[in-house]
JSON list of C-alpha atoms in Angstrom, two decimals:
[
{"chain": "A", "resi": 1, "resn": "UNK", "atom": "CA", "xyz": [-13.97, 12.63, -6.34]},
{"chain": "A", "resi": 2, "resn": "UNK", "atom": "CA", "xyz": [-12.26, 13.47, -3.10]},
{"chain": "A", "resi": 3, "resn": "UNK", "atom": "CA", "xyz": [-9.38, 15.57, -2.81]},
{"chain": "A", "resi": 4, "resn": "UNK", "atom": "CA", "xyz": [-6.54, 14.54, -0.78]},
{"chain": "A", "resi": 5, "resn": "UNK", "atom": "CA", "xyz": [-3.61, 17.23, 1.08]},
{"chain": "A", "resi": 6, "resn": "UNK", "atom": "CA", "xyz": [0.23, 16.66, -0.14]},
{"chain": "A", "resi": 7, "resn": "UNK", "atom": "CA", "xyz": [1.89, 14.00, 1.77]},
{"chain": "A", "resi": 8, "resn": "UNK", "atom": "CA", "xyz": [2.48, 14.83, 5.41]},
{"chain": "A", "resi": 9, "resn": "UNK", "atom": "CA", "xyz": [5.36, 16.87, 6.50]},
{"chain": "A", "resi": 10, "resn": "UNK", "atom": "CA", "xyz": [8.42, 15.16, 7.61]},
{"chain": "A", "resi": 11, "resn": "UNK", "atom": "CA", "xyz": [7.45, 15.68, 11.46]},
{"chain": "A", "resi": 12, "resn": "UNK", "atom": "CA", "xyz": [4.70, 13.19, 10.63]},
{"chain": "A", "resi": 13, "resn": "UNK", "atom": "CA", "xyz": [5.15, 9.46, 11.51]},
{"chain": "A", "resi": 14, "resn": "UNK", "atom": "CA", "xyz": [7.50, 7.56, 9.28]},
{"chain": "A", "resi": 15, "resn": "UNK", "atom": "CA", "xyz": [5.91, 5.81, 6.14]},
{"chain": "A", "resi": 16, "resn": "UNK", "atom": "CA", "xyz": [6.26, 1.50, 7.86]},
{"chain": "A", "resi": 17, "resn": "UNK", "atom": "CA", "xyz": [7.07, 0.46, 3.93]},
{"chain": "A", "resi": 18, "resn": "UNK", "atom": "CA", "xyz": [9.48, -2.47, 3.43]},
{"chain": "A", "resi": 19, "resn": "UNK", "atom": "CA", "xyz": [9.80, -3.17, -0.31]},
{"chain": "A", "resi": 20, "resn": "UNK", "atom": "CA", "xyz": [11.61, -5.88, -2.00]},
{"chain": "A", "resi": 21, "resn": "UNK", "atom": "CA", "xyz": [15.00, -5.97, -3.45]},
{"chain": "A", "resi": 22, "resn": "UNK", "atom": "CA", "xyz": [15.29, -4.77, -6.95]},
{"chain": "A", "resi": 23, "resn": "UNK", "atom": "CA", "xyz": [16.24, -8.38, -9.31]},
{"chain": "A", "resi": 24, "resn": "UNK", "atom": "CA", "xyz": [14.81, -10.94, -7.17]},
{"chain": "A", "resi": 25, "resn": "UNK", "atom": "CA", "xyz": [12.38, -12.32, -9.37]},
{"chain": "A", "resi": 26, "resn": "UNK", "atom": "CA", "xyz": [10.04, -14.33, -9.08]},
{"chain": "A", "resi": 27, "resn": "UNK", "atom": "CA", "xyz": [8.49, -13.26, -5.87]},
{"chain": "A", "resi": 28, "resn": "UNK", "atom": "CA", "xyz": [4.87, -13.16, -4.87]},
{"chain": "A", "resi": 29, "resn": "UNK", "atom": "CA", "xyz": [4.97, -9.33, -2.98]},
{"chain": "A", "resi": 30, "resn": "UNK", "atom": "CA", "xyz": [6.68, -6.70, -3.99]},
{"chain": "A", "resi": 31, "resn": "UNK", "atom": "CA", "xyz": [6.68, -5.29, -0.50]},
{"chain": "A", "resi": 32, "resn": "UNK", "atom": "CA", "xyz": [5.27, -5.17, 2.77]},
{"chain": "A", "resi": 33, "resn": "UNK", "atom": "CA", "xyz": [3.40, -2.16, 3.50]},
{"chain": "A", "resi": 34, "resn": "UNK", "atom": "CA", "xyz": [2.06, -1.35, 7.81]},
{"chain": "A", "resi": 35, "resn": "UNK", "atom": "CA", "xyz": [-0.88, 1.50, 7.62]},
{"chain": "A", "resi": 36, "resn": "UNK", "atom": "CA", "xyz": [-1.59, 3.39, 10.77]},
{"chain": "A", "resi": 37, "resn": "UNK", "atom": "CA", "xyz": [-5.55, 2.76, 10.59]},
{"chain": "A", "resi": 38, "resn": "UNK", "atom": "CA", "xyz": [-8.22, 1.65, 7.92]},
{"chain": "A", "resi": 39, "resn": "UNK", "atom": "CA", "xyz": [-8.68, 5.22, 6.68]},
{"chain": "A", "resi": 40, "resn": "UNK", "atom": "CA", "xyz": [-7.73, 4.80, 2.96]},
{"chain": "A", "resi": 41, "resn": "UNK", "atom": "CA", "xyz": [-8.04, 8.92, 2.48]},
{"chain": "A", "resi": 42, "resn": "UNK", "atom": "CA", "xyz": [-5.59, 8.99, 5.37]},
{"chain": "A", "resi": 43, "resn": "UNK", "atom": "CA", "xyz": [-3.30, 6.54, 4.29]},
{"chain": "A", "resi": 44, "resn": "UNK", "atom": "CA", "xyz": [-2.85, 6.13, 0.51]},
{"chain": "A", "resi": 45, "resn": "UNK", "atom": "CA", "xyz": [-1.30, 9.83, 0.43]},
{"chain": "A", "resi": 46, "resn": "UNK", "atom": "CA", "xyz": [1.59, 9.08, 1.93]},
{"chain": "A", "resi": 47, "resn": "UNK", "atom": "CA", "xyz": [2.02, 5.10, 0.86]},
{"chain": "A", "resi": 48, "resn": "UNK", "atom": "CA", "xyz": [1.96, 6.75, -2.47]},
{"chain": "A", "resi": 49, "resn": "UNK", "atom": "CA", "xyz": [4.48, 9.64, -2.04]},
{"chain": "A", "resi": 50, "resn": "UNK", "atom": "CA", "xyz": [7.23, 6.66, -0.67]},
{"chain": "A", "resi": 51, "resn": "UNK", "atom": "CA", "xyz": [7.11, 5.04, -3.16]},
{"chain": "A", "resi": 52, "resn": "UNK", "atom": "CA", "xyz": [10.06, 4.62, -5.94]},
{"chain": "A", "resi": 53, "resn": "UNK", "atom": "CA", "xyz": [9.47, 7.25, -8.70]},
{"chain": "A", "resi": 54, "resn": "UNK", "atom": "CA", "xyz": [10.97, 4.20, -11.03]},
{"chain": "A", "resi": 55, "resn": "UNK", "atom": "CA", "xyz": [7.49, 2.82, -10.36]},
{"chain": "A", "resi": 56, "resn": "UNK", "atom": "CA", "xyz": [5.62, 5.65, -12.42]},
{"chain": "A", "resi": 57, "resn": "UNK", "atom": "CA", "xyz": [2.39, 7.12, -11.54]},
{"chain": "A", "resi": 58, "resn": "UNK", "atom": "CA", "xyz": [-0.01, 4.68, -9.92]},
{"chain": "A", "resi": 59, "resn": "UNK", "atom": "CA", "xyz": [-3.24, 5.14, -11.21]},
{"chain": "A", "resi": 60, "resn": "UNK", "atom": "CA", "xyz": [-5.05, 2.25, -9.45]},
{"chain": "A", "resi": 61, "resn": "UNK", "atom": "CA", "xyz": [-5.13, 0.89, -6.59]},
{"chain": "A", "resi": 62, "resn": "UNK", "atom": "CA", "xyz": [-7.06, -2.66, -5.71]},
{"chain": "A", "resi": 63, "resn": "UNK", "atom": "CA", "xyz": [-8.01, -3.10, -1.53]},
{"chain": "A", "resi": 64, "resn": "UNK", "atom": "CA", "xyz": [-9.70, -5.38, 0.35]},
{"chain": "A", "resi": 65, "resn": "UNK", "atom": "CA", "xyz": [-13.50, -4.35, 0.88]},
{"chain": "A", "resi": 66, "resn": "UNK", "atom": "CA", "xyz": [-13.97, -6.20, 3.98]},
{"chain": "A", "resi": 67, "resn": "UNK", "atom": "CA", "xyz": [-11.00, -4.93, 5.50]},
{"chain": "A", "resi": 68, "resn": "UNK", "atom": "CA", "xyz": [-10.96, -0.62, 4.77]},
{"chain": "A", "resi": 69, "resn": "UNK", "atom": "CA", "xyz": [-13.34, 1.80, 5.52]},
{"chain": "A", "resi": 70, "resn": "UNK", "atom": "CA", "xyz": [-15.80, 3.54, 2.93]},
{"chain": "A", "resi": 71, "resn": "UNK", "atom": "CA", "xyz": [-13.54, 5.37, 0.36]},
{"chain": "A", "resi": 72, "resn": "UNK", "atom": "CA", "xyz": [-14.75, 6.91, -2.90]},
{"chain": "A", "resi": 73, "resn": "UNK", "atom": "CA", "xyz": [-14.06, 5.27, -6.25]},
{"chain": "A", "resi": 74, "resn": "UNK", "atom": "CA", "xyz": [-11.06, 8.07, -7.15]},
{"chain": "A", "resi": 75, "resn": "UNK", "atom": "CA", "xyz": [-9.14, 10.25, -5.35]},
{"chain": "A", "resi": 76, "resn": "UNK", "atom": "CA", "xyz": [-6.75, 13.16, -6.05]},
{"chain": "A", "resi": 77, "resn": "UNK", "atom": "CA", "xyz": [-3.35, 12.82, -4.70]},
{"chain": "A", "resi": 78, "resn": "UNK", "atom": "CA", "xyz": [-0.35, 15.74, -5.26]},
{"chain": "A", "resi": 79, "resn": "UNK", "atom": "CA", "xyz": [-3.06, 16.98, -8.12]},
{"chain": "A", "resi": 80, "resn": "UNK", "atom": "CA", "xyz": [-3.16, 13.10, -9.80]},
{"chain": "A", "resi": 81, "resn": "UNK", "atom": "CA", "xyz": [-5.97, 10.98, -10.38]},
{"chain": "A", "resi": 82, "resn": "UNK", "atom": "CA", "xyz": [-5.97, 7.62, -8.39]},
{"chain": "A", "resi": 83, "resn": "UNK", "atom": "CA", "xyz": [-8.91, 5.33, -9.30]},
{"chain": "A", "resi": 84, "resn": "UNK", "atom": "CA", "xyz": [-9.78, 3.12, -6.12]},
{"chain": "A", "resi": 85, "resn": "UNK", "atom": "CA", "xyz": [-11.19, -0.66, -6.21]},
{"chain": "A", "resi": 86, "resn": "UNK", "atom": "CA", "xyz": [-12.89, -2.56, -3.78]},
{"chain": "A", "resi": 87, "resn": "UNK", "atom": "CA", "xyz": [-12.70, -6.67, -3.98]},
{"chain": "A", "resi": 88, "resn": "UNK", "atom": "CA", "xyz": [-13.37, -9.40, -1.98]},
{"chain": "A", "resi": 89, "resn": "UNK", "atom": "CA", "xyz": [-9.86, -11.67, -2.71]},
{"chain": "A", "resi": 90, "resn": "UNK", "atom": "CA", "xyz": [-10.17, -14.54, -0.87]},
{"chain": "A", "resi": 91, "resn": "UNK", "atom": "CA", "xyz": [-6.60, -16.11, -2.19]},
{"chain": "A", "resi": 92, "resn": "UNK", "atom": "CA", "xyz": [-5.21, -12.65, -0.86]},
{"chain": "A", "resi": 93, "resn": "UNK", "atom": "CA", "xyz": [-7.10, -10.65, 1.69]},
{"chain": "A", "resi": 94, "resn": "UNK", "atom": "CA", "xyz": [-4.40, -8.68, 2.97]},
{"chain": "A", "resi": 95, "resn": "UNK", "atom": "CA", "xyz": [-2.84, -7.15, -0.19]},
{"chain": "A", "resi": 96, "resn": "UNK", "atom": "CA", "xyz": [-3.00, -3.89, -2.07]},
{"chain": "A", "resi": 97, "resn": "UNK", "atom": "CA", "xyz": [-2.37, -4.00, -5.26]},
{"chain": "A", "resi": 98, "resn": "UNK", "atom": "CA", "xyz": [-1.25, -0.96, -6.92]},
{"chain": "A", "resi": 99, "resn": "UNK", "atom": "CA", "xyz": [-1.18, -0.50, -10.83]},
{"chain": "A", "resi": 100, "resn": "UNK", "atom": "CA", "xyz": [0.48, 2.32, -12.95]},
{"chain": "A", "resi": 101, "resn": "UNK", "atom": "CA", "xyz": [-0.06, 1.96, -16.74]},
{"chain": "A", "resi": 102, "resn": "UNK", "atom": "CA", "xyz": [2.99, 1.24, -18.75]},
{"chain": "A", "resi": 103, "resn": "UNK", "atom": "CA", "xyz": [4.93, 0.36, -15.45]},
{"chain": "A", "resi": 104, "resn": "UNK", "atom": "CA", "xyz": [3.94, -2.11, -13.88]},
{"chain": "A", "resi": 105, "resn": "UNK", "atom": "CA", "xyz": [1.99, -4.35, -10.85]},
{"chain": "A", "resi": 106, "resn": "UNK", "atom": "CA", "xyz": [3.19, -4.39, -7.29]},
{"chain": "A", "resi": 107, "resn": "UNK", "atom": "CA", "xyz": [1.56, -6.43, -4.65]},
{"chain": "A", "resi": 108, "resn": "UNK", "atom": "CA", "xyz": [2.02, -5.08, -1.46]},
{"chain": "A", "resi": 109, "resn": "UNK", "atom": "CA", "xyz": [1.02, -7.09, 1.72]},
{"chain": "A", "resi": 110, "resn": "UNK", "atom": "CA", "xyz": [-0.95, -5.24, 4.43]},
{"chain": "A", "resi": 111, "resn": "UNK", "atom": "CA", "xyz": [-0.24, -6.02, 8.08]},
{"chain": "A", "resi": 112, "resn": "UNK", "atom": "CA", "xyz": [-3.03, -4.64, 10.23]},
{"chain": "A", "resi": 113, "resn": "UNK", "atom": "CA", "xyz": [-2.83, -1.42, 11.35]},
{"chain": "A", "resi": 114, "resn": "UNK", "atom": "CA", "xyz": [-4.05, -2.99, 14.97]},
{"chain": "A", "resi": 115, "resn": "UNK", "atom": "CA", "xyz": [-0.32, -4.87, 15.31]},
{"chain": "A", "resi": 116, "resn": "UNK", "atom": "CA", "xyz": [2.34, -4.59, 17.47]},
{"chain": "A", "resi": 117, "resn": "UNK", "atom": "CA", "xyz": [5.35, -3.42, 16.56]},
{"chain": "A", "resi": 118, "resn": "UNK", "atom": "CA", "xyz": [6.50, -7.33, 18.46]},
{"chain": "A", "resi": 119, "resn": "UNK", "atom": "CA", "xyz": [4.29, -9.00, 16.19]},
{"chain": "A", "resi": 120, "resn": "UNK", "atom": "CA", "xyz": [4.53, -6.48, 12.75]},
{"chain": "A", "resi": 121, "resn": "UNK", "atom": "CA", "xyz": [8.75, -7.03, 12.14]},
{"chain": "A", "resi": 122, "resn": "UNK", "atom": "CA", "xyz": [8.55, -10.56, 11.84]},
{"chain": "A", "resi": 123, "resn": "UNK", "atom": "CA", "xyz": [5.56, -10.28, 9.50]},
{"chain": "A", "resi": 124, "resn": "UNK", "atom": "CA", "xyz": [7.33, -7.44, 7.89]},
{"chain": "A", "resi": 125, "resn": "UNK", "atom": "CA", "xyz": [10.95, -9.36, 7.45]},
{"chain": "A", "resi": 126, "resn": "UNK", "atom": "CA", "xyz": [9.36, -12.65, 6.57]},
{"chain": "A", "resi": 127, "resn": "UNK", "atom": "CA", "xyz": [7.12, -11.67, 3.75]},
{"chain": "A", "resi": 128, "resn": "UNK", "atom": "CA", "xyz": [9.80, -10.49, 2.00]},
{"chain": "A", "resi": 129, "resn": "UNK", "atom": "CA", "xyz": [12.53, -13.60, 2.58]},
{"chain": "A", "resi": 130, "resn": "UNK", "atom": "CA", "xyz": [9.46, -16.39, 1.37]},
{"chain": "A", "resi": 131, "resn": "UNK", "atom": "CA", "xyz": [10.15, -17.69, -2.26]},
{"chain": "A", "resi": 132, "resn": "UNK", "atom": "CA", "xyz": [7.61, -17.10, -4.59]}
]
């Protein structure tokens, strides 16, 4: 298991999360999420410390294989076990899917870390406007 620091200080760059309104169901995402690089040890720590604490602890998180880099199968993060998974989704490539028991699902799209800001904010706004 790998350990993981707290979330980065607030003179770190800004968490690029967009999540859905609350009540707007059905949808297909729950939110948009824009990582810096493919570096799941890097990333997860703070995608997990923005989100809503309505959303519980999640304990799993599901990633595209083809698309991170080598990560262990759990990870500790703020002293909490976070069980990683590793699939090959062709119906949704660029989602993470993140899982807290008793909660809830959330489907978060990924837009690669490689975009331009140009290119990410329509991706960003328009993922969340589709209908389900």
């Amino acid at each position: 298991m790998t350990t993981t620091a707290p979330p980065p200080s607030p003179t770190s760059p800004h968490l690029r999360l967009r999540l859905a309104p609350a009540g707007t169901l059905p949808r297909r995402l729950d939110g948009v999420w824009w990582p810096r690089s493919y570096d799941l040890l890097a990333e997860l720590p703070q995608l997990l410390a923005g989100l809503p604490r309505a959303w519980g602890h999640i304990a799993g998180i599901t990633v595209n294989g083809a698309a991170w880099s080598a990560a262990p199968g759990r990870m500790l993060v703020c002293n909490k076990v976070v069980r990683l998974r590793k699939a090959v989704a062709r119906h949704s490539p660029n989602t993470v899917v993140l899982l807290a028991p008793g909660q809830g699902r959330w489907d978060l799209l990924v837009v690669p870390p490689d975009t331009t800001e140009e290119d990410a904010e329509p991706l960003m706004t328009g993922a969340l406007s589709s209908p389900a």
